[in-house]
Coordinates of C-alpha atoms and ligand atoms in Angstrom, one line a residue:
Chain B
M1 CA -62.8 146.4 38.3
N2 CA -60.5 147.8 35.5
D3 CA -59.2 144.3 35.4
W4 CA -62.6 142.8 34.6
P5 CA -63.3 142.6 30.9
L6 CA -66.6 143.6 29.4
Y7 CA -68.8 140.7 28.1
E8 CA -71.7 141.0 25.7
I9 CA -74.6 138.8 26.7
F10 CA -76.8 136.8 24.4
I11 CA -79.9 134.9 25.6
R12 CA -82.0 132.3 23.9
S13 CA -85.5 132.7 25.4
K14 CA -86.6 129.3 24.2
N15 CA -85.6 126.5 21.9
G16 CA -86.4 127.3 18.3
L17 CA -85.4 131.0 18.7
N18 CA -82.1 132.7 18.1
H19 CA -79.8 133.9 20.9
K20 CA -80.4 137.6 21.1
H21 CA -78.2 140.4 22.5
V22 CA -79.6 141.6 25.8
G23 CA -76.8 143.8 27.3
S24 CA -73.4 143.5 28.8
L25 CA -71.6 143.1 32.1
H26 CA -68.1 142.9 33.5
A27 CA -66.7 139.6 34.9
A28 CA -63.4 138.2 35.8
D29 CA -63.7 135.5 33.2
A30 CA -66.3 133.9 30.8
H31 CA -67.5 131.5 33.4
M32 CA -68.3 134.2 35.9
A33 CA -69.9 136.2 33.1
I34 CA -72.4 133.3 32.5
Q35 CA -73.2 133.1 36.2
N36 CA -73.7 136.9 36.5
A37 CA -75.8 136.9 33.3
R38 CA -78.0 134.3 34.8
D39 CA -78.6 136.4 37.9
V40 CA -79.1 139.7 36.0
Y41 CA -80.8 138.7 32.8
T42 CA -82.9 135.6 33.5
R43 CA -84.6 136.2 36.9
R44 CA -88.0 135.7 35.3
N45 CA -87.6 132.8 33.0
E46 CA -86.3 135.0 30.2
G47 CA -83.9 132.4 29.0
I48 CA -82.8 128.7 28.6
S49 CA -79.4 129.3 27.1
I50 CA -76.7 132.0 27.5
W51 CA -73.8 133.0 25.2
V52 CA -71.1 135.4 26.5
V53 CA -68.6 137.0 24.2
E54 CA -65.8 139.3 25.3
A55 CA -66.7 142.7 23.8
K56 CA -63.2 143.2 22.4
N57 CA -63.6 140.1 20.2
I58 CA -66.5 141.6 18.3
T59 CA -65.7 143.2 15.0
A60 CA -68.5 145.6 14.0
S61 CA -69.2 147.5 10.8
N62 CA -68.5 151.1 10.8
P63 CA -71.6 153.3 11.1
D64 CA -70.0 155.9 8.8
E65 CA -70.0 153.2 6.1
S66 CA -73.7 152.4 6.6
E67 CA -74.7 154.1 3.3
A68 CA -72.1 152.2 1.2
L69 CA -72.9 148.9 2.9
F70 CA -76.7 149.0 3.1
D71 CA -78.1 151.5 0.5
P72 CA -77.5 149.2 -2.5
A73 CA -80.2 146.9 -1.1
E74 CA -82.7 149.6 -1.3
D75 CA -83.3 149.8 -5.0
K76 CA -83.5 146.0 -5.6
I77 CA -87.2 145.8 -5.3
Y78 CA -87.1 142.7 -7.6
R79 CA -85.8 140.7 -4.6
H80 CA -89.3 140.9 -3.1
P81 CA -92.3 138.8 -4.1
T82 CA -94.5 141.9 -4.2
F83 CA -92.5 143.1 -7.3
Y84 CA -94.2 140.4 -9.4
K85 CA -97.7 140.9 -10.6
L86 CA -99.8 137.8 -10.8
P87 CA -102.9 137.2 -12.9
D88 CA -106.1 137.7 -10.9
A89 CA -107.2 134.1 -11.8
L90 CA -104.3 132.8 -9.8
K91 CA -105.5 132.4 -6.2
H92 CA -102.3 131.2 -4.4
M93 CA -98.6 131.2 -5.0
Chain P
M1 CA -77.5 163.1 2.8
D2 CA -77.0 166.7 1.6
S3 CA -73.5 167.8 2.5
T4 CA -74.7 171.4 3.1
Y5 CA -75.9 170.4 6.5
S6 CA -73.5 170.5 9.5
M7 CA -73.0 167.4 11.6
E8 CA -75.2 168.9 14.3
E9 CA -78.0 169.6 11.8
R10 CA -77.8 166.1 10.4
F11 CA -77.9 164.7 13.9
Q12 CA -81.0 166.7 14.8
L13 CA -82.7 165.6 11.6
R14 CA -82.2 162.0 12.6
I15 CA -83.7 162.8 16.0
D16 CA -86.6 164.5 14.5
K17 CA -87.3 161.4 12.4
E18 CA -87.4 159.4 15.6
E19 CA -84.3 157.5 14.6
K20 CA -82.4 156.0 17.6
I21 CA -78.8 156.9 18.1
E22 CA -76.5 154.0 18.7
A23 CA -73.2 153.9 20.6
R24 CA -70.8 154.3 17.6
D25 CA -72.8 156.9 15.8
W26 CA -71.6 160.5 15.7
M27 CA -73.2 162.6 18.3
P28 CA -72.6 166.2 19.6
D29 CA -70.3 166.3 22.7
A30 CA -73.0 168.0 24.7
Y31 CA -75.5 165.2 23.9
R32 CA -73.0 162.6 25.1
K33 CA -72.2 164.6 28.2
T34 CA -75.8 165.1 29.1
L35 CA -76.5 161.4 28.6
I36 CA -73.5 160.3 30.7
R37 CA -74.8 162.6 33.5
Q38 CA -78.4 161.5 33.3
V39 CA -77.9 157.8 32.8
S40 CA -75.2 157.5 35.5
Q41 CA -77.3 159.5 37.9
H42 CA -80.1 157.1 37.2
A43 CA -77.8 154.1 37.7
H44 CA -76.5 155.5 41.0
S45 CA -80.1 156.0 42.2
E46 CA -81.0 152.4 41.6
I47 CA -78.0 151.2 43.6
V48 CA -78.4 153.7 46.5
G49 CA -82.1 153.1 46.4
M50 CA -81.4 149.5 47.7
L51 CA -80.2 150.9 51.0
P52 CA -83.3 152.4 52.6
E53 CA -85.2 149.2 51.8
S54 CA -82.5 146.7 52.8
N55 CA -83.0 148.2 56.3
W56 CA -86.3 146.2 56.5
I57 CA -85.4 142.9 54.8
T58 CA -84.5 141.2 58.1
R59 CA -87.5 142.7 59.9
A60 CA -90.2 142.0 57.3
P61 CA -93.4 140.8 59.1
S62 CA -93.6 137.5 57.2
I63 CA -91.6 135.2 55.0
K64 CA -93.8 136.1 52.0
R65 CA -93.1 139.9 52.5
K66 CA -89.4 139.1 53.0
L67 CA -89.1 137.2 49.8
A68 CA -90.9 139.9 47.8
L69 CA -88.8 142.6 49.3
L70 CA -85.6 140.7 48.6
A71 CA -86.7 140.1 45.0
K72 CA -87.4 143.8 44.6
V73 CA -84.1 145.0 46.1
Q74 CA -82.3 142.5 43.9
D75 CA -84.1 143.9 40.9
E76 CA -82.9 147.4 41.8
G77 CA -79.3 146.1 41.7
G78 CA -80.0 144.7 38.3
H79 CA -81.4 148.0 37.1
G80 CA -78.2 149.7 38.3
L81 CA -76.2 147.3 36.2
Y82 CA -78.3 147.8 33.0
L83 CA -77.8 151.5 33.4
Y84 CA -74.1 151.4 34.2
S85 CA -73.6 149.3 31.1
A86 CA -75.6 151.7 29.0
T87 CA -73.5 154.6 30.4
E88 CA -70.3 152.8 29.5
T89 CA -71.3 152.6 25.8
L90 CA -70.8 156.4 25.9
G91 CA -67.1 156.0 26.5
I92 CA -66.7 156.2 30.3
N93 CA -65.6 153.3 32.4
R94 CA -67.3 151.8 35.4
D95 CA -64.5 152.7 37.9
E96 CA -64.8 156.4 36.9
L97 CA -68.6 156.2 37.5
I98 CA -68.3 154.6 40.9
E99 CA -65.6 157.1 41.8
Q100 CA -67.9 159.9 40.9
L101 CA -70.6 158.5 43.1
H102 CA -68.3 157.9 46.1
T103 CA -66.7 161.3 46.0
G104 CA -70.0 163.0 45.7
K105 CA -69.3 164.4 42.3
A106 CA -72.2 162.5 40.8
K107 CA -75.7 162.8 42.3
Y108 CA -78.4 160.3 42.8
S109 CA -82.1 160.8 43.4
S110 CA -82.6 162.8 46.6
I111 CA -85.5 160.6 47.7
F112 CA -83.1 158.0 49.0
N113 CA -81.8 160.4 51.6
Y114 CA -85.0 160.0 53.7
P115 CA -85.1 157.4 56.4
T116 CA -87.4 154.3 56.5
L117 CA -88.9 154.5 60.0
S118 CA -91.5 151.8 60.0
W119 CA -92.7 148.8 57.9
A120 CA -95.3 151.1 56.4
D121 CA -92.4 153.1 54.8
I122 CA -91.6 150.0 52.7
G123 CA -95.2 150.0 51.4
A124 CA -95.1 153.8 50.8
I125 CA -91.8 153.5 48.9
G126 CA -93.1 150.8 46.6
W127 CA -96.3 152.7 45.9
L128 CA -95.1 156.3 45.7
V129 CA -91.4 156.1 45.0
D130 CA -91.5 153.3 42.5
G131 CA -94.7 154.7 41.2
A132 CA -93.0 158.0 40.4
A133 CA -90.0 156.2 39.0
I134 CA -92.2 154.2 36.7
M135 CA -94.0 157.3 35.4
N136 CA -90.6 158.7 34.5
Q137 CA -89.2 155.5 33.1
V138 CA -92.2 154.6 30.9
A139 CA -91.6 157.9 29.1
L140 CA -87.9 157.2 28.8
C141 CA -88.5 153.9 26.9
R142 CA -88.8 156.2 23.9
T143 CA -85.6 158.2 24.7
S144 CA -83.4 158.8 21.6
Y145 CA -80.3 156.9 22.8
G146 CA -80.7 153.2 21.9
P147 CA -78.8 151.6 24.8
Y148 CA -80.6 153.8 27.3
A149 CA -84.1 153.1 25.8
R150 CA -83.4 149.3 25.8
A151 CA -82.4 149.4 29.4
M152 CA -85.6 151.3 30.2
V153 CA -87.8 148.7 28.5
R154 CA -86.2 146.0 30.5
I155 CA -86.5 148.0 33.8
C156 CA -90.2 148.9 33.1
K157 CA -91.0 145.2 32.7
E158 CA -89.7 144.6 36.2
E159 CA -91.0 147.7 37.9
S160 CA -94.7 147.1 38.0
F161 CA -94.3 144.3 40.5
H162 CA -92.4 146.8 42.8
Q163 CA -95.3 149.2 42.9
R164 CA -97.9 146.5 43.5
Q165 CA -96.0 144.8 46.3
G166 CA -95.8 148.3 48.0
Y167 CA -99.5 149.0 47.5
D168 CA -100.3 145.5 48.7
I169 CA -98.4 146.1 52.0
L170 CA -100.5 149.3 52.5
L171 CA -103.8 147.7 51.5
T172 CA -103.2 145.0 54.1
M173 CA -102.2 147.4 56.8
C174 CA -105.2 149.7 56.1
K175 CA -107.5 146.7 56.7
G176 CA -105.8 146.1 60.0
S177 CA -105.9 147.9 63.4
E178 CA -106.3 151.6 63.9
A179 CA -102.6 151.7 64.9
Q180 CA -101.6 150.1 61.6
K181 CA -103.7 152.5 59.6
E182 CA -102.0 155.4 61.5
M183 CA -98.6 154.0 60.5
V184 CA -99.6 154.1 56.9
Q185 CA -100.9 157.6 57.1
D186 CA -97.7 158.7 58.8
A187 CA -95.5 157.1 56.2
V188 CA -97.6 158.6 53.3
N189 CA -97.4 162.0 55.0
R190 CA -93.6 161.8 55.0
W191 CA -93.1 160.3 51.5
W192 CA -95.7 162.3 49.5
W193 CA -93.8 165.5 49.0
P194 CA -90.4 164.0 48.4
S195 CA -92.0 161.8 45.8
L196 CA -93.4 164.8 43.9
M197 CA -89.8 166.3 44.1
M198 CA -88.5 163.2 42.3
F199 CA -89.6 164.7 38.9
G200 CA -87.2 167.6 39.5
P201 CA -87.6 171.4 39.5
N202 CA -90.6 173.1 37.8
D203 CA -90.2 173.5 34.0
D204 CA -89.5 177.3 34.3
A205 CA -86.7 176.6 36.7
S206 CA -85.1 173.7 34.7
P207 CA -82.8 175.4 32.3
N208 CA -81.4 172.2 30.5
S209 CA -84.8 170.7 30.0
A210 CA -85.5 172.4 26.6
Q211 CA -82.4 171.0 25.0
S212 CA -83.0 167.5 26.4
L213 CA -86.5 167.6 25.0
K214 CA -85.2 168.8 21.7
W215 CA -82.7 165.9 21.6
K216 CA -85.5 163.6 22.8
I217 CA -83.4 162.4 25.7
K218 CA -86.4 163.4 27.8
R219 CA -89.8 162.9 26.2
L220 CA -92.0 164.7 28.7
S221 CA -91.2 167.7 30.9
N222 CA -90.8 167.5 34.7
D223 CA -94.2 169.2 35.3
E224 CA -96.0 167.0 32.8
L225 CA -94.7 163.9 34.5
R226 CA -95.5 165.2 37.9
Q227 CA -99.1 166.0 36.9
R228 CA -99.5 162.5 35.5
F229 CA -98.3 161.0 38.7
V230 CA -100.6 163.0 40.9
D231 CA -103.6 162.2 38.6
A232 CA -102.8 158.5 38.8
T233 CA -102.1 158.4 42.5
V234 CA -105.0 160.3 44.1
P235 CA -107.6 157.6 43.2
Q236 CA -105.3 154.9 44.6
A237 CA -105.1 156.9 47.9
E238 CA -108.9 157.0 48.0
I239 CA -109.1 153.2 47.7
L240 CA -106.6 152.9 50.6
G241 CA -108.8 155.3 52.6
I242 CA -106.0 157.6 53.5
S243 CA -105.4 161.3 52.9
L244 CA -102.6 163.0 51.0
P245 CA -100.9 165.8 53.0
D246 CA -101.9 168.7 50.7
P247 CA -104.8 170.9 51.6
L248 CA -104.8 172.4 48.1
L249 CA -105.1 169.0 46.3
K250 CA -108.4 169.2 44.4
Y251 CA -109.9 167.9 41.2
N252 CA -110.1 170.7 38.6
E253 CA -113.1 170.0 36.4
K254 CA -112.0 172.4 33.8
R255 CA -108.6 170.9 33.3
G256 CA -109.7 167.4 34.0
Q257 CA -106.6 167.1 36.3
Y258 CA -105.8 167.6 39.9
D259 CA -104.5 170.9 41.2
F260 CA -102.0 170.6 44.0
G261 CA -100.1 172.9 46.3
P262 CA -96.6 174.4 45.8
I263 CA -93.5 172.2 46.5
D264 CA -91.0 173.2 49.1
W265 CA -88.0 173.6 46.8
D266 CA -85.8 174.9 49.6
E267 CA -86.1 171.5 51.1
F268 CA -85.3 169.8 47.8
F269 CA -82.2 171.9 47.2
Q270 CA -81.0 171.4 50.8
V271 CA -81.2 167.6 50.3
V272 CA -79.5 167.8 46.9
A273 CA -76.8 169.8 48.5
G274 CA -76.1 167.0 50.9
N275 CA -78.1 168.2 53.9
G276 CA -80.9 165.6 53.9
P277 CA -81.5 163.4 56.9
C278 CA -79.5 160.4 55.6
N279 CA -77.1 161.7 52.9
K280 CA -73.9 160.9 54.9
E281 CA -75.2 157.6 56.0
R282 CA -76.1 156.5 52.5
L283 CA -72.8 157.4 50.9
A284 CA -70.9 155.9 53.8
A285 CA -72.8 152.6 53.4
R286 CA -72.1 152.6 49.7
V287 CA -68.3 153.2 50.2
K288 CA -68.1 150.6 52.9
A289 CA -69.8 148.0 50.8
H290 CA -67.4 148.8 47.9
E291 CA -64.3 148.7 50.1
E292 CA -65.3 145.5 52.0
G293 CA -66.0 143.8 48.6
A294 CA -62.5 144.6 47.3
W295 CA -61.2 141.2 48.3
V296 CA -63.9 139.5 46.4
R297 CA -63.0 141.4 43.2
E298 CA -59.3 140.6 43.8
A299 CA -60.0 136.9 44.5
S300 CA -62.1 136.6 41.4
V301 CA -59.3 137.9 39.2
A302 CA -56.8 135.6 40.9
Y303 CA -59.1 132.6 40.4
A304 CA -59.8 133.4 36.7
E305 CA -56.0 133.7 36.2
K306 CA -55.4 130.4 37.9
Q307 CA -58.1 128.7 35.8
K308 CA -56.5 130.1 32.6
N309 CA -53.1 128.8 33.6
R310 CA -54.5 125.4 34.4
L311 CA -56.2 125.2 31.0
L312 CA -52.8 126.2 29.3
S313 CA -50.9 123.6 31.3
D314 CA -53.5 120.9 30.4
V315 CA -53.0 121.8 26.8
A316 CA -49.2 121.5 27.2
V317 CA -49.5 118.0 28.8
A318 CA -51.8 116.9 26.1
Ligands
FE2_401 FE1 -85.5 150.3 39.6
FE2_402 FE1 -88.2 149.7 41.6

């Protein structure tokens, strides 16, 4: 099984929704990964579309850099609608 | 975060705040090792757990029962896969895990070393063994390691059908002839105590439990889970109209829970040590399936290789 690459599996549960990561599995190639993903991850109508991506092709952000990457968003409260006070007379916006 | 904290302390702070730990996050070596042991043991149990039940697939009493049992056993194979995948995120590969199972280095749940003697055993397994597993797995949906927790959520969604199909088998048999009811009682007599052992040694005899609870790998102690299982199961036995093989089993008004008799831990440790009724048979069946499936794995690689070359030559022609 060492020869079988690891695939990450993404399933769209129904049209209108994103493909979502559900797990991973080993397969000889992408085609087999889709077949196995069907058997393993969609036995109860969980999906209508499958993406498989070989795990080695995914580039991920480094968790050690999380603070540098994501903290700057924290103090930008003016990006949220709740930052702006509206007059009481205004019913909807 | 404050740099005066050590890595371990920072890790524990994250755990205390109910943050999930993900695969590439820093974690103490012992946390990683404990998880690899626990999650792979769990994966092995799902896979070996298919064996006692597969014994009855071809002998199920009706097509409906056969379909349900097939679906359940297939689910268990899927559970094994979710858990092997979760284990692999901790930096160990599948071949090593399989190797550990086949050489006896890794354990699986001892319950699967008992034989399935009659059709009622299939009912008793679904009701009691899956029931006990669910009790444990529902708690593990909140485990601190993200990939393990997600596998558990997926597994729990699938498990409740397992317990119901087992209970349904017993309900039907209990409404049948005297002989059928006796089969149910006999199966329950044999599966009750091993099911209680599934939760592991008593808390005072479980040295690693405290650390696992602190790291929130485990969310409830062995004894807490066992008590919950007994409390949930006794009323279900009453509805079946059968007895549970424990003369000390009694509702304790003061505690609002059932008291039950002492567990025969000698038997438990004997089975763990490899001396249960079916240990050798189970492992041999596992190894045989793996070895006899070798040609399929090899053929799949050869076929994938051929397809890749064909694609390449198509490109060259174009
Ligand atoms: Fe399972
Ligand atoms: Fe199950």
